[in-house]
Every structure is written in C-alpha cells, then in structure tokens.
Tab-separated table of C-alpha atoms in Angstrom:
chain	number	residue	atom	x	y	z
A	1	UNK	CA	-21.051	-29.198	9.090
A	2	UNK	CA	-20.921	-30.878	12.081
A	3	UNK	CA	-19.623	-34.356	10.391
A	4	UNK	CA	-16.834	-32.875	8.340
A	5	UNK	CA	-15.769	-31.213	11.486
A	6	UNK	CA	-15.814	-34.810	13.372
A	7	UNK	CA	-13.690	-35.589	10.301
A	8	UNK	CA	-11.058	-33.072	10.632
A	9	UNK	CA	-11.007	-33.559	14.080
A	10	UNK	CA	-9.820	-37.455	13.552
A	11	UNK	CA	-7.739	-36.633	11.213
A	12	UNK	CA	-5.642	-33.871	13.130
A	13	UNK	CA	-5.785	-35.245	16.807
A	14	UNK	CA	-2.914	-37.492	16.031
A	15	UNK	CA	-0.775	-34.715	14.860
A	16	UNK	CA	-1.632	-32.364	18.031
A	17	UNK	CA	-1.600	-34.849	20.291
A	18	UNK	CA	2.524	-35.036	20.332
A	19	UNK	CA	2.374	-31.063	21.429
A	20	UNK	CA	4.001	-30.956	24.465
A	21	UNK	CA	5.242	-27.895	24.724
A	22	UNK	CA	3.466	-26.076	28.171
A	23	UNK	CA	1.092	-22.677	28.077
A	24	UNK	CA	4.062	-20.475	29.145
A	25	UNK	CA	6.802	-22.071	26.832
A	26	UNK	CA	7.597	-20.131	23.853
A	27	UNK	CA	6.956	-22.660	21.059
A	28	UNK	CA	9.071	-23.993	18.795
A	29	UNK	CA	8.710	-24.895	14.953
A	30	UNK	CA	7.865	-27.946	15.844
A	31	UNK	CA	4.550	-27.305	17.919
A	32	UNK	CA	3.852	-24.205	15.572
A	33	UNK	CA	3.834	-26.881	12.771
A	34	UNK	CA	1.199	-28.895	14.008
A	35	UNK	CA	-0.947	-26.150	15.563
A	36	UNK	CA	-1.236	-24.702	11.628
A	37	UNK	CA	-1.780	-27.882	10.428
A	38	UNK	CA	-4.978	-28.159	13.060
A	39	UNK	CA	-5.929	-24.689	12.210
A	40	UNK	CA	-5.820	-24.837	8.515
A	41	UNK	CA	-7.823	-28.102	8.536
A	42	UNK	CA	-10.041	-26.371	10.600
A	43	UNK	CA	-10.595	-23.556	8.148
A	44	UNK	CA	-10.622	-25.487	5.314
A	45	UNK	CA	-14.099	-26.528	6.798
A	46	UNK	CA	-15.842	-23.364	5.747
A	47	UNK	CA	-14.210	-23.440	2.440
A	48	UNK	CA	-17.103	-24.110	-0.598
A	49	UNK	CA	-15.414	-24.857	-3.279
A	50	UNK	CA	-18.167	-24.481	-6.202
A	51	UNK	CA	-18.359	-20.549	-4.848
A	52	UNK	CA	-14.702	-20.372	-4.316
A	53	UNK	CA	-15.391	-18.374	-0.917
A	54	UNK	CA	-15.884	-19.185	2.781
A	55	UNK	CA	-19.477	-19.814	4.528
A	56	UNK	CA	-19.939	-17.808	7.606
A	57	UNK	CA	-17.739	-14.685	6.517
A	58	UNK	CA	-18.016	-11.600	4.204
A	59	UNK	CA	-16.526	-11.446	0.742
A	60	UNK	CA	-13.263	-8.896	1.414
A	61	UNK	CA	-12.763	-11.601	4.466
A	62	UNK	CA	-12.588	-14.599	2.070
A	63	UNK	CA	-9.719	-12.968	0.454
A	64	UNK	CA	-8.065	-12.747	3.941
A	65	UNK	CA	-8.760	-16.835	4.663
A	66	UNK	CA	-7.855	-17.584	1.051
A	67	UNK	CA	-4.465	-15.580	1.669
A	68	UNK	CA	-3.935	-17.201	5.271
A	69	UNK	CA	-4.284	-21.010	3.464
A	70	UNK	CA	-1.716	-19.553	0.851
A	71	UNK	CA	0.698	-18.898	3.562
A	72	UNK	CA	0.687	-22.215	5.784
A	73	UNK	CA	0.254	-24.212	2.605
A	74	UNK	CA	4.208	-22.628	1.942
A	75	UNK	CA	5.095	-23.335	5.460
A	76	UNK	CA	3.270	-26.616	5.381
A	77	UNK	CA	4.325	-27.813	2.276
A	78	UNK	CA	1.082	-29.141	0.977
A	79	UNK	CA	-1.118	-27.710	-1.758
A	80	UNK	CA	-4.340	-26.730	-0.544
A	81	UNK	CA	-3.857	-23.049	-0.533
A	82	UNK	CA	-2.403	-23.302	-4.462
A	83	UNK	CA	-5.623	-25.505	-5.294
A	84	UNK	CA	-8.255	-23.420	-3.624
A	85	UNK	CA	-6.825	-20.161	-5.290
A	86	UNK	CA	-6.634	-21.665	-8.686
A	87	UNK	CA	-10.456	-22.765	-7.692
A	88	UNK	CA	-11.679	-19.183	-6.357
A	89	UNK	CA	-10.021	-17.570	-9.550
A	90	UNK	CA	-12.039	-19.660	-12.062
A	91	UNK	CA	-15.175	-19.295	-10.572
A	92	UNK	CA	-15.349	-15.478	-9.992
A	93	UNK	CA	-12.657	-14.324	-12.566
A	94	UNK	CA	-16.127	-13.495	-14.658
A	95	UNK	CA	-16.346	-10.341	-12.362
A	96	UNK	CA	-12.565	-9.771	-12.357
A	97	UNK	CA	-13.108	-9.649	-8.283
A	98	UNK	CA	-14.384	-5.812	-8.463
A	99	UNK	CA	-17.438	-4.486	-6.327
A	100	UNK	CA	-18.117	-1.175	-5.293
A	101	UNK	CA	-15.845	-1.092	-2.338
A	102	UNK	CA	-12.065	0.186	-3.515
A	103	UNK	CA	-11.384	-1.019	-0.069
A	104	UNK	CA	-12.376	-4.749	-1.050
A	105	UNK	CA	-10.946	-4.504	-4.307
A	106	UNK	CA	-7.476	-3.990	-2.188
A	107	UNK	CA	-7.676	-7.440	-0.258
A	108	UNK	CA	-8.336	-9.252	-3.258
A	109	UNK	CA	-5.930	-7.785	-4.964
A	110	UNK	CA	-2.971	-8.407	-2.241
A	111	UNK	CA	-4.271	-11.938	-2.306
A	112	UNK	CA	-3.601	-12.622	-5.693
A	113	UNK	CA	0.017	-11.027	-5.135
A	114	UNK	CA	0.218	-14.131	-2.552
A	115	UNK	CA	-1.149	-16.531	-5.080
A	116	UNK	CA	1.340	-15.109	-7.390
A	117	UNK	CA	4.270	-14.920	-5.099
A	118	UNK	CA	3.621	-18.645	-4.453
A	119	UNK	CA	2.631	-20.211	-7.751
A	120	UNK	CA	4.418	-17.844	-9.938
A	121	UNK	CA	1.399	-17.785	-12.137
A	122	UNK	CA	1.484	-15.435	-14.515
A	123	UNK	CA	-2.580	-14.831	-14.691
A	124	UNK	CA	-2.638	-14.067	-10.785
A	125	UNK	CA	-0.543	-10.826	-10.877
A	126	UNK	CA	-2.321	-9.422	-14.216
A	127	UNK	CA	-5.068	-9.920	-12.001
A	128	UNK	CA	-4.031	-7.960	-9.356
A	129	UNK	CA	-3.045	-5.599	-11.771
A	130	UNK	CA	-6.205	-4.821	-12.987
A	131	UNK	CA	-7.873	-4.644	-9.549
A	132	UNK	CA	-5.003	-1.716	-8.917
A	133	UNK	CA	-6.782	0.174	-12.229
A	134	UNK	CA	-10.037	0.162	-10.960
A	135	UNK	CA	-8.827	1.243	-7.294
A	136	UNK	CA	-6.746	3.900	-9.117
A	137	UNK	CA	-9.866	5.537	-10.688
A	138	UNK	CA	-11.044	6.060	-7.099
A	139	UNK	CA	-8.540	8.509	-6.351
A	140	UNK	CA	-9.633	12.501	-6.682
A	141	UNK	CA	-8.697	15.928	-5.198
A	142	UNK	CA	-10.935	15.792	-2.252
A	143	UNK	CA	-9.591	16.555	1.042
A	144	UNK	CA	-6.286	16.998	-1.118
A	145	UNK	CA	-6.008	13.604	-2.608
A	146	UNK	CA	-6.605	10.037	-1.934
A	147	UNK	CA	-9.046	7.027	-2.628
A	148	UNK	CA	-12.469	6.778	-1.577
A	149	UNK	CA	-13.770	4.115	0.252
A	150	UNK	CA	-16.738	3.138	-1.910
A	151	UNK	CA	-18.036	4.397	-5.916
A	152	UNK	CA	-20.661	5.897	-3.558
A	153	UNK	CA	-17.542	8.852	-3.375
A	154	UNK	CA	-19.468	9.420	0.485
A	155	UNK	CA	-16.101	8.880	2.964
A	156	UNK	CA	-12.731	8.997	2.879
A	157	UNK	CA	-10.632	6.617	4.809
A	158	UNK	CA	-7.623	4.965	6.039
A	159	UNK	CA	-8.273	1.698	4.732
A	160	UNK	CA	-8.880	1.923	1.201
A	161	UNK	CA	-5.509	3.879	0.402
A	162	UNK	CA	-3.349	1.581	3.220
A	163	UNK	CA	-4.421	-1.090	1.081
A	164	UNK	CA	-3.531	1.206	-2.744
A	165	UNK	CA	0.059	2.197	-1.226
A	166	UNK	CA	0.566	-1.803	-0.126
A	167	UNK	CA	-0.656	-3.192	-3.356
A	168	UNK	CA	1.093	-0.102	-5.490
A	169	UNK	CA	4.551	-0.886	-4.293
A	170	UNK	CA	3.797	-4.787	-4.651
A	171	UNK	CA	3.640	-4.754	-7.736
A	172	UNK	CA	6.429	-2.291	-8.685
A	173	UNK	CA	8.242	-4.718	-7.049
A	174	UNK	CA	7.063	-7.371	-8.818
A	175	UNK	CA	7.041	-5.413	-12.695
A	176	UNK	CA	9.447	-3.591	-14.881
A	177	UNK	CA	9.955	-0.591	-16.775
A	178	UNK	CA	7.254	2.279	-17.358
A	179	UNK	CA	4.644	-0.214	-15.350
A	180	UNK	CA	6.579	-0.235	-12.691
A	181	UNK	CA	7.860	3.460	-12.443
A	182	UNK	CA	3.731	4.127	-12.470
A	183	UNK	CA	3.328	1.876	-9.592
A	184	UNK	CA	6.084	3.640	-7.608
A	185	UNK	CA	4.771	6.984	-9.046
A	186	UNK	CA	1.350	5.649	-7.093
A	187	UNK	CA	2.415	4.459	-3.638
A	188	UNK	CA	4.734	7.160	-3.054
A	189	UNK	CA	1.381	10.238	-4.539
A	190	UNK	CA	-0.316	8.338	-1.930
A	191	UNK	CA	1.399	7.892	0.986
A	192	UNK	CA	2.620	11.333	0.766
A	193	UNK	CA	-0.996	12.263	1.204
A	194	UNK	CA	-1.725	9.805	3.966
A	195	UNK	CA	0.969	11.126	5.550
A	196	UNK	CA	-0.057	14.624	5.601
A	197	UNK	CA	-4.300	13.801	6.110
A	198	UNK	CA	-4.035	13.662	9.707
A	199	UNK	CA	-4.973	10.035	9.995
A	200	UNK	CA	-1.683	8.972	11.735
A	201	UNK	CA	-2.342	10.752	15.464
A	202	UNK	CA	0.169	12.257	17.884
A	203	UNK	CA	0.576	8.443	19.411
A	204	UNK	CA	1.296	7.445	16.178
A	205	UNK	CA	-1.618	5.096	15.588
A	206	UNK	CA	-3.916	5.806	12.643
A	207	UNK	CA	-7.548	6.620	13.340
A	208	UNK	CA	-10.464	5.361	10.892
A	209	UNK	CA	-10.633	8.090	8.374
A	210	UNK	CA	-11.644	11.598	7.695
A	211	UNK	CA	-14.408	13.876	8.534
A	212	UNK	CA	-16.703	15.694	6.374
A	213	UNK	CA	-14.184	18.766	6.436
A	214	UNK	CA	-11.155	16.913	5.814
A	215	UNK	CA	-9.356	16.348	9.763
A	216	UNK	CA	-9.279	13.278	11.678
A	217	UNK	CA	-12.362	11.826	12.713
A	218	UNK	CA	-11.175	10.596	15.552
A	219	UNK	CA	-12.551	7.441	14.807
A	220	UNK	CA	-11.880	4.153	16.236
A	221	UNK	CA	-8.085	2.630	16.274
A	222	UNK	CA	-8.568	-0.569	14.714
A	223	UNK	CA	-5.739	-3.146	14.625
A	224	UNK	CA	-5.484	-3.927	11.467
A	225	UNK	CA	-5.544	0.317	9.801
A	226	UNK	CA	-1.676	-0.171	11.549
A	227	UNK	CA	-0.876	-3.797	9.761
A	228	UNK	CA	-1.695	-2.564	6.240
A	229	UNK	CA	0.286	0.716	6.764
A	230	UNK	CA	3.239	-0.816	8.346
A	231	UNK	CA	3.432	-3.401	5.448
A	232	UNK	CA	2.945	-0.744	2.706
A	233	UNK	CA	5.708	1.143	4.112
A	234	UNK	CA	8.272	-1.705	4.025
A	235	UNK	CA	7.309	-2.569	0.738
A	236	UNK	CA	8.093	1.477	0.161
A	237	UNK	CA	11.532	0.854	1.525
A	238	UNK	CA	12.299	-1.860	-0.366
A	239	UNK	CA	11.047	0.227	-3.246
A	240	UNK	CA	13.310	2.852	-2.632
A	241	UNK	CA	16.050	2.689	-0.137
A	242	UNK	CA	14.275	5.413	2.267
A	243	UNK	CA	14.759	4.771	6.094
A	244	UNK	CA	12.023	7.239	7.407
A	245	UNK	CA	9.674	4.720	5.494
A	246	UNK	CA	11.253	1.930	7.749
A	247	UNK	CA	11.451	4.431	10.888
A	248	UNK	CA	7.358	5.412	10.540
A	249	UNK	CA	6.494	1.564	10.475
A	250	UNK	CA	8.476	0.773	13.096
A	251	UNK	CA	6.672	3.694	15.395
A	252	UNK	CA	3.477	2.639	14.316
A	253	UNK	CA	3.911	-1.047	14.886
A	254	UNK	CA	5.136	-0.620	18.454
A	255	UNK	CA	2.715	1.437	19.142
A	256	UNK	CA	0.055	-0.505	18.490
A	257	UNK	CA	2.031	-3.562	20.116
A	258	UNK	CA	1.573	-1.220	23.217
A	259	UNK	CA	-1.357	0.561	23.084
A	260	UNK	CA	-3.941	-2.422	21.208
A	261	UNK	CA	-3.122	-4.949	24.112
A	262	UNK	CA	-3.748	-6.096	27.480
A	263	UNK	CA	-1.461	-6.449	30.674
A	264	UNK	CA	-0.564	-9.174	29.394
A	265	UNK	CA	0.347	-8.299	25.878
A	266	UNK	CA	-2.088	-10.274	24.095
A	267	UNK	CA	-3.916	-8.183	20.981
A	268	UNK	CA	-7.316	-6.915	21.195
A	269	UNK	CA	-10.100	-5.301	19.386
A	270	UNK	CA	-11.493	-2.266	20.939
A	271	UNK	CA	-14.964	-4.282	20.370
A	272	UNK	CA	-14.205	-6.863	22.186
A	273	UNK	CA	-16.246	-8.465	23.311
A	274	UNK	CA	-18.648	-8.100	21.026
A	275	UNK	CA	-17.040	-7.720	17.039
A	276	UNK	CA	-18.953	-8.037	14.287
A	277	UNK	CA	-17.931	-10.608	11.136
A	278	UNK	CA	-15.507	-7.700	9.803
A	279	UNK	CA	-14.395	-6.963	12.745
A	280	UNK	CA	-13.006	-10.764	13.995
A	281	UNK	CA	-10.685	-10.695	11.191
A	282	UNK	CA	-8.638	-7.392	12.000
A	283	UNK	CA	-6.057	-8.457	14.728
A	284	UNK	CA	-4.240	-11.473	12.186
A	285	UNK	CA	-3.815	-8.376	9.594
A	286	UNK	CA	-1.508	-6.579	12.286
A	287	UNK	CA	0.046	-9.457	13.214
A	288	UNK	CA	1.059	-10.654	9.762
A	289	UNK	CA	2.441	-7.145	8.919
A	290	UNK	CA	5.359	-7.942	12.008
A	291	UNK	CA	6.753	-10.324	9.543
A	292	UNK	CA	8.075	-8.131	6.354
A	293	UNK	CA	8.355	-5.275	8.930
A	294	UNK	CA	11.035	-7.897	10.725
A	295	UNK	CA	12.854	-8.759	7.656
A	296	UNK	CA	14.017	-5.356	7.118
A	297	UNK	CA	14.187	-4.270	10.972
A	298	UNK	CA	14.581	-7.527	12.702
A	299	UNK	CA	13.824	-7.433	16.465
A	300	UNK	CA	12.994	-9.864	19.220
A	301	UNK	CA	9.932	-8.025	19.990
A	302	UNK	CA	7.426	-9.094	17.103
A	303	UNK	CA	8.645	-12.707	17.566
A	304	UNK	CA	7.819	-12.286	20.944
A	305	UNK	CA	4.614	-10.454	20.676
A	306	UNK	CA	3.510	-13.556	17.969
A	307	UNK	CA	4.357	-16.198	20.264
A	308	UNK	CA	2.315	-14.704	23.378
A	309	UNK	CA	-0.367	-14.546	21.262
A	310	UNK	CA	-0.052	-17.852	19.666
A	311	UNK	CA	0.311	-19.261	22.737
A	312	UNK	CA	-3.277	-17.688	23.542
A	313	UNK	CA	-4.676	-18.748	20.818
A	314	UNK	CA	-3.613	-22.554	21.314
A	315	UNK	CA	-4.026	-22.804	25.097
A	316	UNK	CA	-6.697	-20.330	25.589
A	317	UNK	CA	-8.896	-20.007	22.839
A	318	UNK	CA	-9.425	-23.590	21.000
A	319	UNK	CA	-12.015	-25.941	21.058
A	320	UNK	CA	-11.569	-29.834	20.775
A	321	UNK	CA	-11.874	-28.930	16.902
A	322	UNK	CA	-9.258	-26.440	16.969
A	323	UNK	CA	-11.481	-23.838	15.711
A	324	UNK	CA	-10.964	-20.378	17.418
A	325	UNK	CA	-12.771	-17.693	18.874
A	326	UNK	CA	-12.448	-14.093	19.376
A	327	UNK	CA	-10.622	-12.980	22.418
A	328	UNK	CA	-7.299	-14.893	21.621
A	329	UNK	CA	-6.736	-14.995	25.351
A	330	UNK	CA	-10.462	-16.097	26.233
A	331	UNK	CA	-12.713	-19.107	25.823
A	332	UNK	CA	-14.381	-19.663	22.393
A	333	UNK	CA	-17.031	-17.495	21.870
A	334	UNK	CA	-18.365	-18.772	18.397
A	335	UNK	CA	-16.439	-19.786	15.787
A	336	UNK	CA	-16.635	-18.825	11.849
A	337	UNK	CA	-14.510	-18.291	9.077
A	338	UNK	CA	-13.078	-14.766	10.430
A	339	UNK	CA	-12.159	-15.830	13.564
A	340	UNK	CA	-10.494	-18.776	12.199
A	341	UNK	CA	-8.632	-16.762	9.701
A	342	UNK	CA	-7.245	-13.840	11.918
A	343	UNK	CA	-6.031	-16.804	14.685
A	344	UNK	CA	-4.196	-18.697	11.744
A	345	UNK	CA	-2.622	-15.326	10.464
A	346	UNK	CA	-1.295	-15.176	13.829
A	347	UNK	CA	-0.025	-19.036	13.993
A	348	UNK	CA	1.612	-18.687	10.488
A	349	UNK	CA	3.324	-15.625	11.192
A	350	UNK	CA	4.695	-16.984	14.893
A	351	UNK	CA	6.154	-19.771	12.946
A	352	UNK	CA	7.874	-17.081	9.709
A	353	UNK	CA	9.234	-14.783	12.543
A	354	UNK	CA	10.940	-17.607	14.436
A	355	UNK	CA	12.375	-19.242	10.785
A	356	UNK	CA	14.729	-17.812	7.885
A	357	UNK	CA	11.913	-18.342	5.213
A	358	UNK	CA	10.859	-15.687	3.112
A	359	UNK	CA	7.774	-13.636	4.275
C-alpha cells in the first residue's frame, strides 16, 4: 500500500502543485480540477480490481466510491470510473448485487443508474432494474406501508425507502410505457407514506426510522437520511411537474445546511469525532444531493455551502497524499476508502454546482 501511494503521490504533485488559489478563496474550476484529479488518484488506491470493491470499506460503501469515480471520471474526462464499473459488474453480476439489506440493494442500484447515465449501457440499467424488484418485495402493510430495512422484516427505516423513492423515479425517468407508469406508481405509494410516518420532524430534518409502535424514534439525524430524500424528491418533480415536491427538498436541505454544521458552516456528523466505516461516508451523500436539487431550484447557497467545505477538505483535511480524513475542517484522522469517498463527493459536486454540466 504504502508504494502505490508513493506512486500516486509522484504522479499528482505536479498537477497540485500549480494550485494557487488561498484557504479563504472560493475556488475556481480550475483548482477544483486538479484537487479531483488528486483525490480520485487517491481513491483509486483502495480499488481491487479482481473483487471489483474497495479495501478498507463496507460493501453498500463501495457502491458509493464506485459512483464518486463515475462522477469525476465525467468531469475529468478520463475513463477510470467507466472501466472499474464495467470491472465490478463482471465480477459480482453472479449475485446480481442483492444481500439481505433492501437498504444496500438501493446504493447499488443508484450506482448502476450512474454507470448507465454515463456509459449508456444498456446491461447497467436492467441491472438496476432488477435490484428495484427485489427492494419492491420488501415493502408490506406494517406501520401502514413501506420497506424494511433488512429480509430479517425487524425495523423500519428512513433509509431503505429514501433510497426505493430515489431509485423508483430514476428509472421512470429513464423507461417507457407500463414500466415506467409502475415506477412512478412506486415512488409516489412511497413517498406518500414517508411523508405521513413521522420520520420528517417539526425542523424538518428526518430522524433514523421508526419505533416498535410505528412513531418516530427519535433517532439520530444523520446527514446523509436528508441527501437521499432531497434527491428522490427532485427526481419526483421532474417526474411529475409538482412544486411541493421541490418546496419539501428545499426545506429539508436548508435545514440540514443549518442545523448539521458548525459556526463555520462546514458539515458534520453527529459522531464526530469518532464515526464508524458507515458512518465516514454519510456527509458526501448530502452534499451530492445540492446538485440536482440546484438544477431545478438554483441558488447561491449550495454552491456556497460546497465550496466552504471543499475548501476544508483541501486546506484542512489532506495529507501529502491527498487522502482525507473525517472532520473535513480538521487534521487527518485515518484515512480509508469512506473517508476518501464522502470528501471526493464533496470536491465533484463543488466543481458541478459552479459549471453548466449536467448533474
């Protein structure tokens, strides 16, 4: 490990060494360029290629890194992020990427929407596709409706079904016809319940999940339960026209912009310090969601908020390898796939809010 990170080091000092943008500059497209091009390299580290997943990390989080190479591979202009997913799909399609988590099922799935999106191969979105299915059979009448978290059928939760509404409306988007009338059929069933669980509190944040008799558990406000709902609902409005869609993301996303950070405005876990390998990867998730959220509601404030905390990442919270730690405003902790991931969510989306490309 530590000679290919010697390597990418040599290769990318060159590139970062012509940054001259200051720690209190908002950068431009220029600096943003080369601080993905570190940070990808970085990742690309952890990246096994006879697996198709990341050392270091969990499985739902490889489908997180894989999707955050797919994205500054498109801003970048290179191919890694085509070739790993094209890699990662041959050597686990033999399990069609299901588990017993509907919740993991979801990344994957919204992955493969990116690999599809990007490639325009055919074989990713029937992939994604079938992952929807198998999420779909998770859905019952408990607590009124929604999808488990696991086959286990032990919790209900806010993640699982962010992640069904998302990937639902994705791919009526993306299909035609009866498929996609199901789809839409789907995301709206669901959200509709969502809405209604209790989940989303009187700040407008959304809270883990459910208790045992069906209220809000009051559980903890994680960064990235708002990023997956605030995505699904502009993929809802683009679905269908409907502004309180729009008008609910936008309430959660500030919120969160307001409530999830620090005097200084810079995103945190409510673990921080101390996050576990799930955990690292939540705060790129929320900030990725500012960017389709912006294309239908554009305002200064998420380019803002993803230049503060790119700017915290770069000047704060890199090593000499340009690997990243937890607290983006903070020295490096330790560094591993997740952390890396979630940092690089943030750099690519910093450089799609402050461009005209398509999110």
């Amino acid at each position: 490990m530590v000679s290919r990170l010697a390597l990418i080091f040599c290769c990318v000092v060159a590139v970062v060494a012509s940054t001259t943008a200051t720690a209190g500059a908002a950068p431009d497209r220029g600096p943003l360029r080369s601080w993905i091009v570190a940070g990808a390299a970085a990742l690309d580290a952890w990246y096994v290629p006879k697996t198709g997943v990341y050392e270091t990390t969990n499985w739902w989080n490889a489908a997180n890194e894989l999707q955050a190479q797919l994205v500054s591979s498109k801003l970048l202009g290179d191919t890694r992020g085509m070739e790993h997913a094209a890699t990662t799909y041959d050597a686990k399609i033999d399990t069609s990427f299901q588990n017993d988590f509907y919740d993991d099922e979801g990344w994957w799935a919204l992955t493969w929407v990116q690999a599809y999106d990007i490639t325009h191969e055919h074989r990713y979105l029937v992939l994604a596709e079938s992952l929807f299915t198998d999420i779909a059979s998770g859905w019952d009448r408990t607590c009124g409706g929604g999808i488990w978290w696991s086959k286990s059928r032990d919790y209900k939760n806010a993640i699982p079904n962010e992640l069904f509404i998302s990937l639902a409306a994705k791919l009526a988007l993306r299909t035609q016809g009866a498929a996609s009338a199901n789809y839409r059929t789907w995301a709206e069933l669901d959200w509709n319940w969502f809405h209604s669980s209790g989940m989303i509190n009187d700040r407008n944040l959304v809270n883990d999940g459910l208790s045992s008799n069906c209220r809000n558990n009051a559980g903890t406000i994680w960064s990235y339960n708002q990023g997956v709902i605030v995505d699904g609902l502009t993929d809802l409005y683009k679905l269908t026209g409907q502004h309180d869609y729009i008008d609910s993301a936008t309430r959660i996303a500030k919120s969160a912009m307001s409530s999830l950070t620090d005097k200084s405005g810079i995103l945190h876990e409510p673990c921080e310090p101390m996050c576990n390998v799930d955990q690292t990867q939540f705060k790129g998730i929320f900030v990725r969601s500012l960017v389709s959220l912006n294309q239908i509601a554009p305002s200064s404030d998420y380019l803002q908020f993803a230049t503060r905390n790119a700017n915290a990442i770069w000047y704060a919270n890199s090593n000499l390898h340009h690997q990243f730690g937890l607290r983006w405003n903070g020295s490096v902790d330790t560094v591993d796939a997740s952390r890396q991931g979630s940092a690089l969510d943030c750099l690519n989306s910093a450089m799609r809010l402050g461009s005209k490309l398509d999110g």
